[in-house]
XYZ file of C-alpha atoms in Angstrom:
702
model
C 111.769 105.902 143.672
C 113.685 103.472 145.855
C 112.955 102.848 149.491
C 114.220 100.601 152.273
C 111.976 97.832 153.536
C 113.179 94.966 155.714
C 116.773 95.729 154.675
C 115.979 95.213 150.973
C 116.419 97.855 148.309
C 113.276 97.939 146.183
C 112.358 99.969 143.120
C 108.890 101.335 142.356
C 108.707 101.050 138.599
C 106.691 103.887 137.061
C 108.665 106.770 138.514
C 111.961 105.104 137.703
C 111.026 104.424 134.075
C 109.820 107.990 133.541
C 113.025 109.320 135.050
C 115.167 107.129 132.790
C 113.167 108.293 129.772
C 113.751 111.901 130.828
C 117.487 111.376 131.263
C 117.840 109.588 127.941
C 115.717 111.963 125.903
C 116.770 115.322 127.285
C 120.218 115.088 128.773
C 122.458 112.238 127.728
C 121.825 111.276 124.109
C 120.508 114.416 122.478
C 123.973 115.629 121.462
C 127.400 114.045 120.969
C 129.609 114.026 124.072
C 133.104 113.033 123.047
C 135.794 113.076 125.734
C 137.910 116.210 125.928
C 135.218 118.458 124.451
C 132.973 121.123 125.926
C 130.175 118.537 126.042
C 132.344 116.330 128.254
C 132.702 119.128 130.808
C 129.041 120.077 130.480
C 127.836 116.596 131.369
C 130.305 116.398 134.266
C 128.930 119.646 135.663
C 125.357 118.438 135.198
C 126.040 115.232 137.138
C 127.945 117.075 139.882
C 125.018 119.468 140.334
C 122.569 116.558 140.454
C 124.543 114.864 143.233
C 125.078 118.101 145.150
C 121.352 118.835 145.018
C 120.717 115.344 146.402
C 122.744 116.236 149.487
C 125.746 113.968 148.968
C 128.422 114.359 151.644
C 131.116 115.192 149.096
C 131.071 115.810 145.334
C 134.196 116.519 143.314
C 134.917 117.102 139.644
C 138.425 115.682 139.209
C 140.216 116.855 136.035
C 143.179 115.210 134.299
C 145.232 116.579 131.414
C 145.732 113.631 129.091
C 146.716 112.787 125.524
C 143.614 112.199 123.416
C 143.203 111.800 119.650
C 140.974 113.412 117.015
C 140.644 113.561 113.239
C 141.581 116.771 111.443
C 138.231 117.746 109.959
C 139.812 120.271 107.574
C 141.824 117.370 106.123
C 139.366 114.465 106.377
C 140.530 110.866 106.560
C 139.829 108.934 103.389
C 140.803 105.770 101.557
C 141.069 105.799 97.765
C 141.474 103.044 95.184
C 143.451 104.263 92.186
C 143.990 102.766 88.746
C 147.065 104.693 87.742
C 146.020 108.292 88.300
C 142.302 107.539 87.956
C 140.132 107.336 91.056
C 138.191 104.060 91.049
C 136.514 104.521 94.433
C 136.762 106.676 97.549
C 135.467 105.895 101.019
C 132.715 108.053 102.511
C 133.827 110.939 104.722
C 130.810 110.773 107.044
C 128.061 108.273 107.737
C 124.846 108.731 105.786
C 122.176 110.596 107.748
C 119.072 108.397 107.932
C 117.181 110.330 110.623
C 117.163 114.073 111.333
C 118.334 113.655 114.950
C 121.739 112.511 113.621
C 122.314 115.626 111.525
C 124.472 117.611 113.960
C 127.640 119.541 113.231
C 129.554 118.205 116.242
C 129.361 114.555 115.172
C 132.965 113.420 114.860
C 133.694 111.679 111.538
C 134.617 108.002 111.719
C 138.188 107.459 112.929
C 140.372 105.227 115.059
C 141.885 107.056 117.998
C 145.695 107.161 118.264
C 146.191 106.135 114.642
C 149.478 107.300 113.198
C 148.939 109.982 110.571
C 150.298 109.421 107.093
C 149.537 108.482 103.489
C 150.642 104.891 102.847
C 149.965 103.469 99.393
C 150.298 99.957 98.028
C 148.749 96.524 97.618
C 145.943 95.231 99.832
C 145.823 91.936 101.766
C 142.659 90.532 103.351
C 143.465 89.148 106.827
C 140.046 87.973 108.035
C 139.657 89.178 111.680
C 143.296 90.215 111.959
C 144.040 87.748 114.769
C 147.513 86.399 115.378
C 146.418 83.055 113.937
C 145.118 84.759 110.779
C 148.415 86.504 110.109
C 150.381 83.352 110.958
C 148.271 81.185 108.650
C 148.770 83.560 105.721
C 152.501 83.708 106.295
C 153.091 80.008 106.876
C 150.552 78.466 104.491
C 150.355 81.044 101.701
C 153.839 82.605 101.979
C 152.306 86.052 102.206
C 154.819 88.841 102.784
C 153.166 91.710 104.639
C 156.079 94.127 104.369
C 154.971 97.479 102.948
C 151.445 96.174 102.358
C 148.136 97.556 103.613
C 145.842 95.026 105.298
C 142.071 95.016 105.576
C 140.465 93.211 108.521
C 136.912 92.814 109.624
C 135.905 93.941 113.095
C 135.103 91.321 115.702
C 136.525 88.439 117.741
C 139.374 90.472 119.291
C 140.113 94.057 120.318
C 140.832 96.351 117.382
C 144.081 97.532 118.963
C 145.397 93.968 118.885
C 144.620 93.789 115.167
C 146.755 96.872 114.590
C 149.555 95.530 116.782
C 149.681 92.243 114.878
C 149.628 94.026 111.501
C 152.485 96.223 112.633
C 154.424 93.211 113.962
C 154.140 91.414 110.613
C 155.383 94.455 108.681
C 152.212 96.056 107.303
C 152.240 99.811 106.777
C 148.521 100.479 107.182
C 145.288 98.901 108.453
C 141.722 99.267 107.221
C 138.979 97.988 109.550
C 135.388 97.337 108.539
C 132.222 95.737 109.941
C 131.168 92.788 107.793
C 127.416 92.108 107.532
C 128.183 88.509 108.545
C 129.037 89.929 111.970
C 126.843 93.046 112.253
C 123.830 92.515 109.940
C 123.237 88.814 110.509
C 119.450 88.600 110.175
C 119.032 91.861 108.304
C 117.532 90.514 105.022
C 116.389 93.809 103.484
C 115.975 95.664 106.776
C 118.709 97.686 108.467
C 118.660 100.782 110.651
C 116.473 102.881 110.894
C 114.016 100.035 110.196
C 115.732 97.525 112.484
C 118.751 97.349 114.798
C 121.089 95.903 112.149
C 124.012 97.935 110.814
C 123.552 99.563 107.402
C 126.401 99.561 104.897
C 127.217 103.176 105.694
C 127.617 102.583 109.446
C 131.135 102.762 110.862
C 132.522 101.619 114.209
C 134.784 104.211 115.812
C 137.169 103.159 118.561
C 140.557 103.400 120.155
C 143.601 101.422 119.066
C 145.678 102.001 122.215
C 146.581 98.802 124.041
C 147.654 100.335 127.335
C 145.232 101.696 129.938
C 145.344 105.304 131.053
C 147.171 108.355 129.764
C 149.877 107.076 127.385
C 152.294 109.809 128.461
C 152.218 108.981 132.206
C 152.114 105.166 132.473
C 151.767 104.008 136.068
C 151.346 107.532 137.447
C 148.515 110.082 137.433
C 148.330 112.780 134.760
C 148.618 115.686 137.194
C 150.563 118.944 136.892
C 153.714 117.609 138.552
C 153.891 114.407 136.486
C 156.788 113.502 134.228
C 155.519 112.898 130.706
C 156.991 110.751 127.975
C 157.294 112.040 124.438
C 154.844 110.469 121.986
C 157.742 108.654 120.325
C 158.478 106.863 123.615
C 154.945 105.477 123.987
C 153.509 102.194 122.733
C 150.958 103.953 120.506
C 150.453 102.601 116.948
C 153.250 103.365 114.482
C 151.105 102.884 111.368
C 147.881 104.514 110.092
C 144.555 102.780 110.742
C 141.052 103.772 109.652
C 137.535 102.281 109.910
C 135.022 102.086 107.052
C 131.526 100.715 106.457
C 130.827 97.518 104.583
C 129.548 99.356 101.480
C 132.990 100.907 101.140
C 134.707 97.632 102.014
C 132.891 95.777 99.250
C 134.026 98.382 96.710
C 137.649 97.667 97.640
C 137.462 93.913 98.231
C 135.687 93.109 94.956
C 138.710 94.304 92.970
C 141.228 92.122 94.836
C 143.116 89.270 93.192
C 144.763 86.140 94.544
C 143.408 82.895 95.916
C 139.946 82.636 97.375
C 139.979 83.102 101.133
C 139.094 79.980 103.180
C 135.402 79.257 103.648
C 135.545 80.402 107.284
C 136.941 83.744 106.121
C 134.126 84.427 103.659
C 131.820 87.154 104.923
C 128.337 88.141 103.822
C 129.201 90.651 101.107
C 128.100 89.783 97.573
C 131.642 88.977 96.461
C 134.160 86.169 96.534
C 136.658 87.186 99.196
C 140.226 87.046 97.858
C 143.400 87.049 99.931
C 145.513 89.203 97.634
C 147.997 90.791 97.746
C 147.009 93.374 95.194
C 144.207 93.970 92.764
C 142.854 92.523 89.530
C 144.850 95.103 87.590
C 148.507 95.614 88.478
C 148.034 99.356 87.953
C 145.597 99.499 90.877
C 146.799 100.670 94.299
C 145.059 101.651 97.487
C 146.006 104.820 99.348
C 145.193 105.824 102.898
C 145.122 109.534 103.729
C 144.987 109.762 107.520
C 145.267 113.094 109.329
C 144.349 111.953 112.857
C 146.386 113.873 115.438
C 147.014 113.405 119.155
C 146.240 116.400 121.353
C 146.498 117.296 125.026
C 142.993 117.744 126.404
C 141.309 117.803 129.806
C 138.857 115.111 130.789
C 136.793 114.985 133.966
C 135.722 112.419 136.530
C 132.842 113.144 138.881
C 133.084 111.444 142.283
C 130.263 111.519 144.844
C 130.228 110.144 148.386
C 127.549 108.983 150.803
C 129.533 108.510 153.993
C 129.131 105.275 155.896
C 127.841 105.410 159.431
C 129.886 102.642 161.098
C 132.742 101.856 158.700
C 133.265 105.074 156.751
C 136.796 103.985 155.765
C 135.486 101.045 153.740
C 134.247 101.942 150.254
C 131.784 100.299 147.872
C 132.241 101.866 144.443
C 129.713 102.095 141.617
C 131.015 103.350 138.280
C 129.999 104.130 134.710
C 131.807 106.110 132.056
C 130.125 109.149 130.607
C 131.900 109.815 127.298
C 130.705 108.465 123.945
C 132.050 108.466 120.405
C 128.819 110.083 119.206
C 125.376 109.937 120.890
C 126.157 106.785 122.852
C 122.606 105.710 123.636
C 123.712 102.158 124.444
C 127.369 102.724 125.314
C 127.482 104.338 127.840
C 124.284 106.314 128.309
C 122.078 103.359 129.190
C 124.469 102.853 132.098
C 124.680 106.569 132.882
C 120.887 106.703 133.133
C 121.050 103.872 135.681
C 123.756 105.698 137.622
C 121.679 108.872 137.724
C 118.626 106.995 138.972
C 120.548 105.025 141.588
C 122.098 108.180 143.003
C 118.702 109.873 143.075
C 117.282 106.929 145.010
C 120.131 106.674 147.505
C 120.046 110.447 147.927
C 116.374 110.313 148.843
C 117.031 107.515 151.296
C 119.754 109.467 153.089
C 117.475 112.504 153.211
C 114.932 110.287 154.957
C 117.485 109.320 157.602
C 119.071 106.132 156.222
C 122.839 105.676 156.223
C 124.837 102.744 154.832
C 127.207 100.920 157.148
C 130.075 101.548 154.693
C 130.727 104.494 152.394
C 129.143 104.470 148.944
C 131.257 106.100 146.223
C 129.645 106.947 142.877
C 131.984 107.439 139.916
C 131.260 109.030 136.535
C 134.388 108.442 134.470
C 135.772 110.528 131.632
C 137.604 109.353 128.483
C 136.930 105.639 128.942
C 136.504 105.150 125.214
C 140.058 106.276 124.480
C 141.568 103.690 126.838
C 140.069 103.872 130.355
C 141.840 107.166 130.998
C 139.606 108.715 133.671
C 139.344 105.666 135.922
C 142.988 104.681 135.490
C 144.310 108.137 136.338
C 142.083 108.278 139.427
C 143.278 104.890 140.688
C 146.889 105.901 140.057
C 146.291 109.212 141.834
C 144.719 107.732 144.961
C 146.141 104.202 144.964
C 147.315 104.382 148.584
C 143.782 105.162 149.811
C 141.927 102.882 147.442
C 144.206 99.886 147.842
C 143.437 99.728 151.553
C 139.813 100.801 151.620
C 137.820 99.566 148.618
C 135.570 96.580 149.301
C 134.299 96.148 145.732
C 133.875 97.967 142.439
C 130.557 97.457 140.598
C 130.786 98.557 136.971
C 127.938 99.207 134.562
C 129.466 100.243 131.255
C 126.215 99.470 129.425
C 122.928 98.695 131.160
C 121.106 97.297 128.136
C 122.469 96.102 124.787
C 119.674 93.599 124.186
C 116.527 92.216 125.798
C 117.263 88.493 125.988
C 118.905 87.907 129.369
C 121.265 89.195 131.998
C 124.988 88.719 131.375
C 127.492 88.750 134.217
C 131.273 88.966 134.393
C 132.956 89.015 137.760
C 135.735 87.912 140.014
C 134.584 84.920 142.106
C 134.224 86.814 145.384
C 131.199 88.638 143.943
C 129.377 85.622 142.473
C 127.250 85.296 145.614
C 126.380 89.011 145.576
C 125.289 88.912 141.943
C 123.271 85.707 142.217
C 121.475 86.916 145.331
C 120.544 90.269 143.806
C 119.345 88.706 140.537
C 116.938 86.486 142.489
C 115.300 89.581 143.984
C 114.716 91.568 140.782
C 111.447 91.073 138.939
C 111.668 89.787 135.383
C 111.099 92.641 132.877
C 109.978 90.208 130.140
C 106.225 89.455 130.413
C 106.537 86.335 128.232
C 109.174 84.927 130.554
C 106.963 85.687 133.550
C 104.072 83.869 131.853
C 106.369 80.863 131.434
C 106.952 80.825 135.199
C 110.278 82.640 135.245
C 109.465 85.478 137.600
C 112.925 86.905 138.295
C 115.934 88.068 136.325
C 117.793 85.078 137.776
C 115.242 82.619 136.363
C 115.703 83.812 132.787
C 119.468 84.077 133.254
C 119.873 80.440 134.312
C 117.687 79.294 131.435
C 119.525 81.396 128.863
C 123.139 81.054 129.998
C 123.511 78.050 132.319
C 126.924 77.103 133.651
C 128.103 73.800 132.263
C 127.344 70.927 134.653
C 126.115 73.379 137.309
C 122.620 74.431 138.294
C 123.581 78.113 138.323
C 123.941 80.825 135.654
C 127.258 81.234 133.896
C 129.443 84.160 135.005
C 132.357 85.010 132.735
C 135.833 86.228 133.605
C 136.791 89.878 133.401
C 139.321 90.878 130.747
C 139.766 94.526 129.877
C 137.743 97.061 127.921
C 135.971 98.853 130.765
C 136.670 100.785 133.937
C 136.997 97.830 136.301
C 140.339 96.971 134.662
C 142.692 99.110 136.731
C 140.882 98.378 139.994
C 141.293 94.649 139.415
C 144.666 94.455 137.714
C 146.575 97.084 139.677
C 145.228 96.877 143.230
C 143.253 93.637 143.449
C 139.746 94.954 144.074
C 136.873 92.458 143.605
C 135.080 93.682 140.475
C 131.917 93.011 138.537
C 130.405 94.115 135.231
C 126.874 93.232 134.190
C 124.208 94.184 131.665
C 121.178 92.911 129.801
C 122.237 91.455 126.460
C 121.020 89.919 123.201
C 120.898 86.192 122.442
C 124.571 85.347 122.075
C 123.647 81.685 121.639
C 121.961 82.656 118.378
C 124.000 85.642 117.239
C 127.768 85.179 117.571
C 128.486 88.908 117.525
C 131.334 90.646 119.312
C 129.036 93.598 120.036
C 125.569 94.883 119.266
C 125.309 95.864 115.572
C 125.328 99.693 115.762
C 128.213 99.832 118.254
C 130.080 103.189 118.228
C 128.307 104.424 115.102
C 126.272 107.580 114.509
C 123.161 105.385 114.527
C 123.487 104.504 118.224
C 120.701 106.876 119.259
C 117.760 107.295 121.582
C 115.588 106.134 118.683
C 117.503 102.841 118.562
C 117.058 102.240 122.295
C 113.424 103.271 122.559
C 112.251 101.433 119.423
C 114.348 98.272 119.105
C 116.450 97.437 122.145
C 114.447 98.508 125.194
C 111.015 99.982 124.393
C 109.600 101.326 127.638
C 113.016 100.980 129.330
C 111.878 98.035 131.445
C 115.203 96.233 131.023
C 117.112 99.325 132.047
C 114.892 99.430 135.112
C 115.777 95.812 135.944
C 119.527 96.427 135.672
C 119.181 99.545 137.824
C 117.376 97.526 140.495
C 120.052 94.842 140.343
C 122.878 97.359 140.668
C 121.180 99.093 143.578
C 120.574 95.876 145.497
C 124.190 94.751 145.064
C 125.421 98.126 146.317
C 123.063 98.041 149.266
C 124.036 94.545 150.355
C 127.782 95.201 150.083
C 127.548 98.519 151.893
C 125.114 97.438 154.604
C 125.464 93.773 155.510
C 127.407 93.045 158.679
C 129.502 90.292 157.085
C 130.360 90.868 153.447
C 128.139 88.787 151.124
C 131.112 87.081 149.489
C 132.085 83.412 149.338
C 135.792 82.568 149.376
C 135.026 78.949 148.432
C 133.689 80.200 145.092
C 137.171 81.536 144.437
C 138.856 78.266 145.392
C 136.519 76.232 143.179
C 137.143 78.608 140.276
C 140.900 78.221 140.717
C 140.508 74.443 140.656
C 138.628 74.698 137.356
C 141.278 77.046 135.951
C 143.998 74.597 136.966
C 142.127 71.687 135.360
C 141.796 73.589 132.082
C 145.426 74.689 132.164
C 146.687 71.130 132.693
C 144.347 69.829 129.977
C 145.687 72.385 127.501
C 149.364 72.522 128.411
C 150.158 69.631 130.796
C 151.294 67.162 128.097
C 153.553 69.776 126.512
C 155.143 70.734 129.843
C 155.657 67.103 130.913
C 157.661 66.451 127.752
C 160.382 68.732 129.092
C 163.166 67.244 131.140
C 164.293 68.711 134.432
C 162.115 70.133 137.187
C 158.903 70.668 135.239
C 157.009 67.622 136.507
C 157.883 68.543 140.081
C 156.813 72.139 139.450
C 153.436 70.949 138.194
C 153.089 68.932 141.406
C 153.865 72.061 143.435
C 151.230 73.992 141.489
C 148.584 71.333 142.125
C 149.411 71.313 145.843
C 149.054 75.103 145.965
C 145.646 74.888 144.272
C 144.555 72.362 146.903
C 145.891 74.606 149.664
C 143.612 77.437 148.525
C 140.584 75.138 148.652
C 141.452 73.770 152.092
C 142.029 77.262 153.503
C 138.745 78.477 152.006
C 136.758 75.611 153.511
C 138.319 76.181 156.924
C 137.530 79.882 156.695
C 133.874 79.174 155.900
C 133.670 77.008 159.035
C 135.183 79.879 161.001
C 132.478 82.207 159.653
C 129.770 79.869 160.914
C 131.134 80.274 164.451
C 131.738 84.018 164.232
C 130.641 86.134 167.182
C 128.656 88.709 165.238
C 128.292 90.876 168.298
C 132.040 91.479 168.372
C 132.749 94.310 165.906
C 136.496 93.638 165.892
C 136.007 89.999 164.928
C 133.560 90.993 162.200
C 135.980 93.578 160.866
C 138.799 91.033 160.914
C 136.981 88.405 158.822
C 135.735 91.022 156.367
C 139.296 92.230 155.888
C 140.461 88.651 155.345
C 137.859 88.185 152.609
C 139.053 91.292 150.772
C 142.718 90.376 151.256
C 142.166 87.162 149.314
C 141.687 89.160 146.107
C 144.664 91.373 146.929
C 146.700 88.202 147.387
C 146.707 87.489 143.655
C 148.488 90.759 142.855
C 152.164 90.443 141.925
C 154.012 93.789 142.275
C 156.350 92.758 139.440
C 153.438 92.301 137.040
C 153.187 89.848 134.179
C 156.101 89.192 131.801
C 156.373 92.190 129.500
C 153.321 93.802 131.125
C 154.441 95.268 134.458
C 151.179 97.195 134.997
C 149.068 94.032 134.648
C 149.504 92.529 138.101
C 146.600 90.153 138.734
C 147.987 86.663 138.136
C 144.595 85.014 137.645
C 142.453 87.397 135.612
C 144.598 89.761 133.564
C 143.482 90.305 129.949
C 144.900 88.048 127.278
C 147.973 89.414 125.503
C 146.351 88.319 122.223
C 142.907 89.823 122.852
C 142.686 92.660 125.354
C 138.908 92.283 125.659
C 139.159 88.708 126.964
C 140.397 87.454 130.302
C 143.045 84.725 130.386
C 143.301 82.205 133.230
C 146.864 81.968 134.571
C 147.837 84.652 132.005
C 151.553 84.662 132.845
C 151.816 80.950 132.167
C 149.571 80.952 129.102
C 151.426 83.866 127.514
C 154.773 82.171 128.201
C 153.614 78.953 126.523
C 151.873 80.525 123.515
C 153.417 79.102 120.298
C 156.542 78.171 122.264
C 157.461 75.477 119.760
C 157.778 78.146 117.035
C 160.012 80.459 119.067
C 163.532 80.863 117.594
C 164.918 80.648 121.149
C 162.655 78.086 122.865
C 165.006 77.422 125.784
C 164.749 81.055 126.864
C 160.972 80.743 126.758
C 161.071 77.516 128.782
C 163.088 79.331 131.437
C 160.265 81.870 131.582
C 157.683 79.080 131.862
C 159.600 77.566 134.779
C 159.778 80.958 136.472
C 156.063 81.581 135.970
C 155.185 78.162 137.405
C 157.137 79.108 140.517
C 155.536 82.561 140.705
C 152.019 81.142 140.312
C 152.642 78.474 142.948
C 153.967 80.998 145.453
C 151.134 83.428 144.773
C 148.453 80.796 145.383
C 150.114 79.735 148.637
C 150.479 83.336 149.757
C 146.864 84.198 148.929
C 145.641 81.125 150.822
C 147.531 82.274 153.916
C 145.356 85.413 154.122
C 142.424 83.162 155.104
C 144.296 81.377 157.888
C 144.302 82.237 161.576
C 146.110 85.493 162.310
C 148.940 83.716 164.163
C 148.840 80.442 162.186
C 149.371 81.558 158.633
C 152.600 79.608 158.055
C 152.268 76.676 155.684
């Protein structure tokens, strides 16, 4: 249980661990719970009942009718290698069952959501990770023509939807994705799941290919009954078929390819020599994709629960986790869902005992995140006028535990202080680390992932890929996402090995990733303490100077990467860079002055306290541009929007970086330079405007 003692939120371990075990084993991971299915509704109802029984002030199941995507199981997706009319090899229809708990009829076969259906046939080209630089290198250095070809790319490095977009842009008519053992079975030797956590050759990563966030038919607006909906042809969904396979299948296709050897960096861990192609060792060989995936209107469900604040009920601290999974989802998302269930149980018990937070706590169980953040995006779009004015912070736990090495944090700078402070209060779940003198989660974190040249742990930027995205990039809410992770210094993996496969089970979690669920307990404690401090402290535990220092570092990196190129241009560019530097300095000066003002704050004056808290939150809102980024009007945060070349990653100064990307290769470079000049002006203005939110209420002019 959790109780309040000297204004600290503390967890008593044994009861919490048993409760997490119960949730995992009996409720969340026993059966598949794909979005838009009966299981999706069933889990929503279970969570709503749990919160109602706890005595929450308000609990709502909020449905949205959205476009989702499913394979046609009567016409299964398959990839076939032909030699004339003879079948050489066919991909597996389902993943091999290696434990009886996986043998369930409602396991969805491997597929990529929103793939175009069709049956393309032709030559195969190996494109490494399918990044823009991979396609460009093949075209420019090997004169590869992708038109009417099928490409095969290994998972990793970038979002799978970007791989499909690049293939489509270069003229390919189909995409095959696979998980190479070099990326997902690194130290496997002869041991893969179920004997270790490494991916077997039959394991397949499911996942969406949609680049946009939210319902694709109602971009920018909620998917409610009165909404105007686009036709599917008017959306930005993929226009070519795409399908995932395991590395056993991939080897059976790749070993027959002809052409030059792929570069050394492109060679994976399969027992073959990777060839570029196009085509196969025999000219009579062709590969055919038979993809029957169809888009369907389905209903998905959010569950929203409230504990009303006592003194500032119109200020919200949100905690969120998505509920849906491609199959059993023991890591993603159910490790996080277990934490959410325990946190709500603890806060519910505290309110029953008479405690009330200063500000309102809002607990969010999102639907259809895996398809493209649909549940959270539709909710933000639906209630944007309320949320934009009232939300203090959004704390996201997509996954609580994907490894047992160290904490990993990603956040906007306003929440650095909150995260560091909470991590220092949570006991270390690793007994060997405790024996070495590292008693807290923070101690192991700073040892494992130190920030360069700083005596603090590294916190990464937020990109996309989880439910914080719309809060941050549409309405400027300070956001955070954290989890326990594996040793990314040792294993350069884009995800844990069994990600989105049928093998991501309770057995995996309880035997290999988090035996005893002590790491899940630590993340739950961390999440609870952050929520308590944000909802209960008089002055918000945020540091605006952290933001200013981060912006200075972003500016330094931007000038290092692009300054020489920009200064080569004639005209106003040098002056515009000077303006940008001055704006960066203005943010720092305003932040320092604001921190001095906080030191002299009359904390007994509730109106003054409310005023400075609002100023802190307005700083984040200040980086929102209503016009959005070039070509991406719904991405509005000018500092931390996802990269246009990898939707999982955040890009600093994304409008500028996107405008400058490969500008020297553009057929109309002067048009691009006009855009660069405009974006320099927009970024300069935005920084100045954001800085003014920290100034005195009648002295905000610069």
